[in-house]
mmCIF file of C-alpha atoms in Angstrom:
data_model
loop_
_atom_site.group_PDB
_atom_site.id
_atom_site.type_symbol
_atom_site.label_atom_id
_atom_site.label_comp_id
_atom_site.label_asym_id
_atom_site.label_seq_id
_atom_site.Cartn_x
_atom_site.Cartn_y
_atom_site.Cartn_z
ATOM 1 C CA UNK A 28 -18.336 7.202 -4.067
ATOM 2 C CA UNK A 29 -15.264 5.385 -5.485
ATOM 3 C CA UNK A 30 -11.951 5.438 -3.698
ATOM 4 C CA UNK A 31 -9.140 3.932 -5.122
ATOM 5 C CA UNK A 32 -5.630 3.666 -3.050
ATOM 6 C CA UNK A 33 -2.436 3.519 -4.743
ATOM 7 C CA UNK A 34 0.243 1.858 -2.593
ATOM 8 C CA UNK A 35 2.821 -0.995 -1.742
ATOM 9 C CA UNK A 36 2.768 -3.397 0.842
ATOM 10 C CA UNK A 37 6.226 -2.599 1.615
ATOM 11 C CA UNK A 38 5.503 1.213 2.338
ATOM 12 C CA UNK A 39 5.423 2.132 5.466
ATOM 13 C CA UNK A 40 3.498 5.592 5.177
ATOM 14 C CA UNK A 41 0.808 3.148 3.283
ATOM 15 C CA UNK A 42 0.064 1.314 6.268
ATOM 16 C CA UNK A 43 -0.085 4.679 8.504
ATOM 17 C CA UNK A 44 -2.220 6.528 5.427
ATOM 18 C CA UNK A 45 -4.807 3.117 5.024
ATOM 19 C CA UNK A 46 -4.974 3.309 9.051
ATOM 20 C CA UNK A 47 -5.707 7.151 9.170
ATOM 21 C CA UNK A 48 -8.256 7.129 5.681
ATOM 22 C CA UNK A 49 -9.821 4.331 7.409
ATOM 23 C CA UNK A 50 -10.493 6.466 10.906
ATOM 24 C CA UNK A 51 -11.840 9.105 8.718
ATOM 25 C CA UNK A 52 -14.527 6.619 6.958
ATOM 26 C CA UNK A 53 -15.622 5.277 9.722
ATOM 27 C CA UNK A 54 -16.613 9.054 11.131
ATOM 28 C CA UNK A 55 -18.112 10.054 7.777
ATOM 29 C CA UNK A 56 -21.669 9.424 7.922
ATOM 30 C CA UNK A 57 -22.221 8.127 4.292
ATOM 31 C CA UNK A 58 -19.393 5.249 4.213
ATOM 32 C CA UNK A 59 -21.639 2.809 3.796
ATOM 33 C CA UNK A 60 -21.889 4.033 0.213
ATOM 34 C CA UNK A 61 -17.679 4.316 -0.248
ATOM 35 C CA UNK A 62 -16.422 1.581 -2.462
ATOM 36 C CA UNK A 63 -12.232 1.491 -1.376
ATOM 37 C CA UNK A 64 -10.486 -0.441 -4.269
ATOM 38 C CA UNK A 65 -6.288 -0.828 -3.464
ATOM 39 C CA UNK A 66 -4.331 -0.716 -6.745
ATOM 40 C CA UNK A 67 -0.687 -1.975 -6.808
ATOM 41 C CA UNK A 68 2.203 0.596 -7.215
ATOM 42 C CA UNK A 69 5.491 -0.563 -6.736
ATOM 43 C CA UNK A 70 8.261 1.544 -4.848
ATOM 44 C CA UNK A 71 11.014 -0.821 -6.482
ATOM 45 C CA UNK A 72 10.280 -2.965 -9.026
ATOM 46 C CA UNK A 73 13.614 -4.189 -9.403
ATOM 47 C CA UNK A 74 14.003 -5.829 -6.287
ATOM 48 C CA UNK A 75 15.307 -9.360 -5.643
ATOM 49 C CA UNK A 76 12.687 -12.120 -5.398
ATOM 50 C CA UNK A 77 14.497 -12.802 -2.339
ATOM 51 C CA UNK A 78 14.104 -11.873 1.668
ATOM 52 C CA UNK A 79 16.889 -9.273 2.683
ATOM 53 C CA UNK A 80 16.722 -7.929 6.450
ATOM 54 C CA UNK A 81 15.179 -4.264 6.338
ATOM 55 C CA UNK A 82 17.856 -3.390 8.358
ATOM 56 C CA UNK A 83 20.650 -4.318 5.929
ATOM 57 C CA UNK A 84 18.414 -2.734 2.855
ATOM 58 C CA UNK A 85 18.118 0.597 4.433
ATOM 59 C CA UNK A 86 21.417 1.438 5.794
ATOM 60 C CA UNK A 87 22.903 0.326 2.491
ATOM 61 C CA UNK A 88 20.337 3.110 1.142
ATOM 62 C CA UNK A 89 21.020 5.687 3.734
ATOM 63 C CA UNK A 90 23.603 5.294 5.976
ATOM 64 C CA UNK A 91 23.459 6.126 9.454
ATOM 65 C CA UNK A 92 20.351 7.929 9.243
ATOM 66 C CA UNK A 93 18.327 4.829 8.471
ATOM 67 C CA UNK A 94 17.755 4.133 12.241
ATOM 68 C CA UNK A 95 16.272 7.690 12.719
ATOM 69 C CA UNK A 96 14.300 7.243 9.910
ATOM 70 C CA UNK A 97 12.645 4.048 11.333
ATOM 71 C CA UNK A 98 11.929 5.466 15.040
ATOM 72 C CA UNK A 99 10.114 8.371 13.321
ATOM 73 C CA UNK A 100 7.863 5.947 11.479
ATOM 74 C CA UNK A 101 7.677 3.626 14.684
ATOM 75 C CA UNK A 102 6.412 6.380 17.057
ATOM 76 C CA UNK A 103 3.873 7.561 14.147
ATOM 77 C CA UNK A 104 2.581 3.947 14.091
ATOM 78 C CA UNK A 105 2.106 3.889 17.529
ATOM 79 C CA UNK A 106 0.191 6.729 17.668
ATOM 80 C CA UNK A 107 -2.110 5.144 15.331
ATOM 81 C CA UNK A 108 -2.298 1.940 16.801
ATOM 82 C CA UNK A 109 -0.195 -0.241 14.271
ATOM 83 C CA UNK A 110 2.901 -1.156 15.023
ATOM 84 C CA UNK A 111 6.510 -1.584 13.553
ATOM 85 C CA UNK A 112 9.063 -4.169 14.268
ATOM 86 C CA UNK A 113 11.947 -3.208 11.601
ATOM 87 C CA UNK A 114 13.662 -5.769 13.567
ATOM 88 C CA UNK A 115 12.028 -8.397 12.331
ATOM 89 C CA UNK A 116 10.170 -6.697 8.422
ATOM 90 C CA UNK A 117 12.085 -8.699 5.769
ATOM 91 C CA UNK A 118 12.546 -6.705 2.486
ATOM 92 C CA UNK A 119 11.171 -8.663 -0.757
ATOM 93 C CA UNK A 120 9.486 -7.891 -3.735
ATOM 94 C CA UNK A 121 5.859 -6.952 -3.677
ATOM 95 C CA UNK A 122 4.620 -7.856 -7.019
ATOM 96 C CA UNK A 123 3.166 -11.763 -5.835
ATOM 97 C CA UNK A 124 1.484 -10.281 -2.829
ATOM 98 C CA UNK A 125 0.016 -7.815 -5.655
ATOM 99 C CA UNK A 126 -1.423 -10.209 -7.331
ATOM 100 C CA UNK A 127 -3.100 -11.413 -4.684
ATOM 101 C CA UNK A 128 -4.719 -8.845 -3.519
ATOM 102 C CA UNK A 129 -5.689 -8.676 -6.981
ATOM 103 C CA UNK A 130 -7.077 -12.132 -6.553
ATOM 104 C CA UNK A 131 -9.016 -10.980 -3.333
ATOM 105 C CA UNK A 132 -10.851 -8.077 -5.433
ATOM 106 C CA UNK A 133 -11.870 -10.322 -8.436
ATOM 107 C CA UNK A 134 -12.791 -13.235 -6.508
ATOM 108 C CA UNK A 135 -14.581 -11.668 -3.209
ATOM 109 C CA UNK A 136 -14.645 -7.801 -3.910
ATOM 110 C CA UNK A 137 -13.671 -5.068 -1.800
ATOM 111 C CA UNK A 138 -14.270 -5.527 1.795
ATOM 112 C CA UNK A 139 -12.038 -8.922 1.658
ATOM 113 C CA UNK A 140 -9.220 -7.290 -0.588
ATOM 114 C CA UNK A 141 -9.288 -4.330 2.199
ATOM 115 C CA UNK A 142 -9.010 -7.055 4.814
ATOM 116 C CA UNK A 143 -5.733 -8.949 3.433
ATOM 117 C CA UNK A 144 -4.043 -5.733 2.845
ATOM 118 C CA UNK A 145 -4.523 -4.991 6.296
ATOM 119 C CA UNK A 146 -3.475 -8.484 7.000
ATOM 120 C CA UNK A 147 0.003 -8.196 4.738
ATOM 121 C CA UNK A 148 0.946 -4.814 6.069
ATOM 122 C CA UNK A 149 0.573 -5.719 9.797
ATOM 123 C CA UNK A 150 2.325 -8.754 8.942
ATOM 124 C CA UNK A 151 5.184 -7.508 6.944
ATOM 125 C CA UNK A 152 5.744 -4.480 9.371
ATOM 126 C CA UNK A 153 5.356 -6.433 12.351
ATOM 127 C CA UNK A 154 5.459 -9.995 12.411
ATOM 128 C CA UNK A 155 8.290 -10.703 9.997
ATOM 129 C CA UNK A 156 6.000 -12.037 7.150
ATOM 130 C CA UNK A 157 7.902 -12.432 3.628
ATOM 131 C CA UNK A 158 5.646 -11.515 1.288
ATOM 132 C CA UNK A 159 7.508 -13.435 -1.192
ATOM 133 C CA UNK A 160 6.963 -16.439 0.119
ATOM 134 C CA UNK A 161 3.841 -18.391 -1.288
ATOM 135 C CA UNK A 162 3.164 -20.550 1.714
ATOM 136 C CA UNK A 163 3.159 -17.523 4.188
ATOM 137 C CA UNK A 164 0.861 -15.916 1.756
ATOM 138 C CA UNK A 165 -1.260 -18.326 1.525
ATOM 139 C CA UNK A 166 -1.641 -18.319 5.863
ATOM 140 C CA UNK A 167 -2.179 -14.538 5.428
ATOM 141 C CA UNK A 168 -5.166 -15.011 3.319
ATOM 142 C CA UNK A 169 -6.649 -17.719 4.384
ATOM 143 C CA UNK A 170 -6.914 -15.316 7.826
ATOM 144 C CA UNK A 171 -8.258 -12.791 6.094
ATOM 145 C CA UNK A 172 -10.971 -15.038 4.973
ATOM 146 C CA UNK A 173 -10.196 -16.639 1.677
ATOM 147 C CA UNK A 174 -10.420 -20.212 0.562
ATOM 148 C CA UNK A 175 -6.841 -22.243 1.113
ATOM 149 C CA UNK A 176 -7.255 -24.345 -1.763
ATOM 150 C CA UNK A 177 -8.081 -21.451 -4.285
ATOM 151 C CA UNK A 178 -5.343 -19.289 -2.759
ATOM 152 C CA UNK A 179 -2.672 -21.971 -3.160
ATOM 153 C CA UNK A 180 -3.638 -22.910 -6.707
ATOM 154 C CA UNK A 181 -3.243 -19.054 -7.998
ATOM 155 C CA UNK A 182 0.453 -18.505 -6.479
ATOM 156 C CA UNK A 183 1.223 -21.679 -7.633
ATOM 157 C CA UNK A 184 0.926 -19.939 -10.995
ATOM 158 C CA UNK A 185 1.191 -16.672 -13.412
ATOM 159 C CA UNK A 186 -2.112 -15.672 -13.510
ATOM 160 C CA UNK A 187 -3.272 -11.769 -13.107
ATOM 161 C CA UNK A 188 0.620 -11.253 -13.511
ATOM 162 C CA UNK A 189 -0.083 -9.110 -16.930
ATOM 163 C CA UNK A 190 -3.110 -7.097 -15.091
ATOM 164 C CA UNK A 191 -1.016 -6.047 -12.283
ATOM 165 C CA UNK A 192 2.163 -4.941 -14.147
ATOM 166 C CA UNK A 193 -0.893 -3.062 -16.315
ATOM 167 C CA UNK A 194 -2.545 -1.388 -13.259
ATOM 168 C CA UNK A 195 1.420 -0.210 -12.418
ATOM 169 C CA UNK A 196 1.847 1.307 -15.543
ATOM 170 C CA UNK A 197 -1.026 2.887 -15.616
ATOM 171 C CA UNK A 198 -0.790 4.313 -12.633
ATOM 172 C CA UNK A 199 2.762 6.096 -13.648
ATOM 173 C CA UNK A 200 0.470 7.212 -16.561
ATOM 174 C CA UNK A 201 -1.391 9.216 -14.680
ATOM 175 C CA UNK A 202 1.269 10.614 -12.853
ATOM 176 C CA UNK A 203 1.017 9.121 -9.520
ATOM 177 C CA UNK A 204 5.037 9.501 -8.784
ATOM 178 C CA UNK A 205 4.755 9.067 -4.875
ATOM 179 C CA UNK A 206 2.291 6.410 -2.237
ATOM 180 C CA UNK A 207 0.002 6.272 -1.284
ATOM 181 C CA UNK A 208 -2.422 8.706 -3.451
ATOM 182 C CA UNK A 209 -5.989 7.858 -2.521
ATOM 183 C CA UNK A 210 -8.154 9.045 -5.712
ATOM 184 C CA UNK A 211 -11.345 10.221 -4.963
ATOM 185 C CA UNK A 212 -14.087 9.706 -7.991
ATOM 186 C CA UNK A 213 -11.345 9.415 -10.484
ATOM 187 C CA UNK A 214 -10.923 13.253 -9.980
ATOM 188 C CA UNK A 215 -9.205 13.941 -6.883
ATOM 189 C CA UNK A 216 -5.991 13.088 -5.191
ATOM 190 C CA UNK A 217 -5.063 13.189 -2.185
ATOM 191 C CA UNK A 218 -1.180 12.092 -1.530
ATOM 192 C CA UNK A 219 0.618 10.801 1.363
ATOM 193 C CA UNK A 220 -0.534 9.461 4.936
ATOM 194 C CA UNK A 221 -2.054 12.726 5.795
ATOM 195 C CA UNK A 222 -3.946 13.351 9.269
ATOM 196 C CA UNK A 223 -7.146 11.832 9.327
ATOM 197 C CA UNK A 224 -8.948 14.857 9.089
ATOM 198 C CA UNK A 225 -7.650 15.260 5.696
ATOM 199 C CA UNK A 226 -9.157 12.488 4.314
ATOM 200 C CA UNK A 227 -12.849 13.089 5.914
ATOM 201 C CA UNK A 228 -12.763 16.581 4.525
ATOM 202 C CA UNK A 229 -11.720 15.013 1.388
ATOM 203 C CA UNK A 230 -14.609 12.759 1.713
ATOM 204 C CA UNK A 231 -17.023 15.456 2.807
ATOM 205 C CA UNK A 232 -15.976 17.851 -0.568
ATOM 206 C CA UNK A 233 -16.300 14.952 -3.053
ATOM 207 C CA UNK A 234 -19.869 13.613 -1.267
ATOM 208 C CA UNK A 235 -20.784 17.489 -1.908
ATOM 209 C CA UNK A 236 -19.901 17.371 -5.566
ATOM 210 C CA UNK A 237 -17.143 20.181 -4.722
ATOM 211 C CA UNK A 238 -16.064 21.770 -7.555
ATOM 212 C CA UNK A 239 -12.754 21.542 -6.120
ATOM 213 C CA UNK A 240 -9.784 21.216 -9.101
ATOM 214 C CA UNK A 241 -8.663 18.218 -9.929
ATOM 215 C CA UNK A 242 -5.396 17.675 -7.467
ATOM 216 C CA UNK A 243 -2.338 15.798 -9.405
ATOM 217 C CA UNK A 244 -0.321 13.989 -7.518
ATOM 218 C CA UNK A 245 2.892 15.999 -6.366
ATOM 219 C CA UNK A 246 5.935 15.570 -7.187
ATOM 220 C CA UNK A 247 8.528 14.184 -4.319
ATOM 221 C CA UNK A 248 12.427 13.657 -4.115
ATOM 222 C CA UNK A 249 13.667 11.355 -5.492
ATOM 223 C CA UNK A 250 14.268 8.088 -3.834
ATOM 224 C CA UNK A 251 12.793 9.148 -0.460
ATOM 225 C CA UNK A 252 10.205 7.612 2.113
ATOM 226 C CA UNK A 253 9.387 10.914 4.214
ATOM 227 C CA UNK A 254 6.725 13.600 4.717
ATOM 228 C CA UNK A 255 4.253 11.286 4.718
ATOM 229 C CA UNK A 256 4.791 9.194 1.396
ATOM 230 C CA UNK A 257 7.215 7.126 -0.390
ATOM 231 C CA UNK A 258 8.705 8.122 -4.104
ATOM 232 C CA UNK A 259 9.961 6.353 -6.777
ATOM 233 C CA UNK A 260 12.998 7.304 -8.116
ATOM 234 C CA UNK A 261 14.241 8.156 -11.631
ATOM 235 C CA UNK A 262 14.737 4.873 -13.940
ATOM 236 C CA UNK A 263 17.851 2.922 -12.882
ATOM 237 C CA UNK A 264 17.720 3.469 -9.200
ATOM 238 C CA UNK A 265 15.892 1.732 -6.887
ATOM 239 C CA UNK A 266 13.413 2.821 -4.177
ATOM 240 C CA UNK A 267 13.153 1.882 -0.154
#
């Protein structure tokens, strides 16, 4: 079985959804034949290729409410085990830490791509990594296992740039409007950081050939990071 997750480093219901999916594989008794591939999606594709405090970003974006909105997500990721430090997340754009990831999967396959996401979400959310910043990348995956040298010589350049913008697209293509959407077997979706025993159902139908629907990815407001995903907005505005 083939499960591929949509999301973006910078989403916080990504990093709760990959830490709930990843409860539910471990109690499914066939994961050792689950293949999880991340894809890139971007929540804001127009943001500055510069570190902004999260702090700053998100009460621009919603006022007093943005504090709220950050304790919710905090006491979620405790309950998970994960944590965030808004105090410290710096706000940047994802697209370079995209293409590494990408790196990761053509270079050492799954397990090590799963591995430095984990590594760039608990270090954007929680140690105050800027995942613009090549050198701090580079530290990230060399933790997660990869090869310094071969790491530092792709961000030093463009490469996979024109894949990732292609797996984006795409992935508007087929509708996915909201992360993260987990896509079971190319046929079913599942969207948002739903409770873990969501996903092992999910897992359970799909290893039983359900003949479930196809699920399309809902629609979700517009410019909002609640009820367990993150939306893009309509062209012209910018997401969280």
């Amino acid at each position: 079985m083939k499960v591929e997750i949509y999301s973006d480093i910078a989403c916080p219901w990504c990093y709760v959804g990959k830490a709930r999916f990843e409860r539910a594989l471990a109690a499914f008794p066939k994961a050792s034949g689950v293949e999880v591939v991340y894809r890139p999606f971007q929540l804001d594709p127009s943001a500055p290729h510069e570190p902004r405090p999260h702090h700053e970003v998100l009460a621009a974006k919603y006022g007093p409410q943005a504090r709220a909105m950050d304790a919710r997500v905090t006491a979620l990721g405790a309950d998970e085990g994960i944590t965030f430090d808004f105090d410290t997340v710096l706000e940047n754009n994802s697209l370079l830490a995209h293409r590494l990831l990408r790196f990761a999967l053509d270079t050492y396959g799954p397990a090590v791509q799963a591995r430095l996401k984990g590594r760039l979400m608990a270090g954007h959310f929680g140690e105050g990594l800027d995942i613009g910043d090549r050198a701090q990348l580079a530290d990230t995956a060399v933790a997660a296992g990869l090869d310094r040298d071969a790491v530092t010589a792709f961000l030093a350049g463009d490469d996979l740039t024109e894949e990732v913008l292609a797996d984006i697209d795409e992935a508007r293509q087929l509708g996915i409007s909201a992360v993260p959407t987990f896509v079971f077997e190319g046929k079913w979706a599942v969207q948002g950081g739903q409770e873990t025993s969501v996903f092992l159902q999910a897992l359970e139908q799909v290893s039983r050939e359900s003949s479930a629907a196809p699920a399309a990815p809902a629609a979700q407001d517009a410019d909002s990071c609640a009820d367990g995903a993150c939306a893009v907005p309509p062209p012209g505005e910018s997401a969280r």
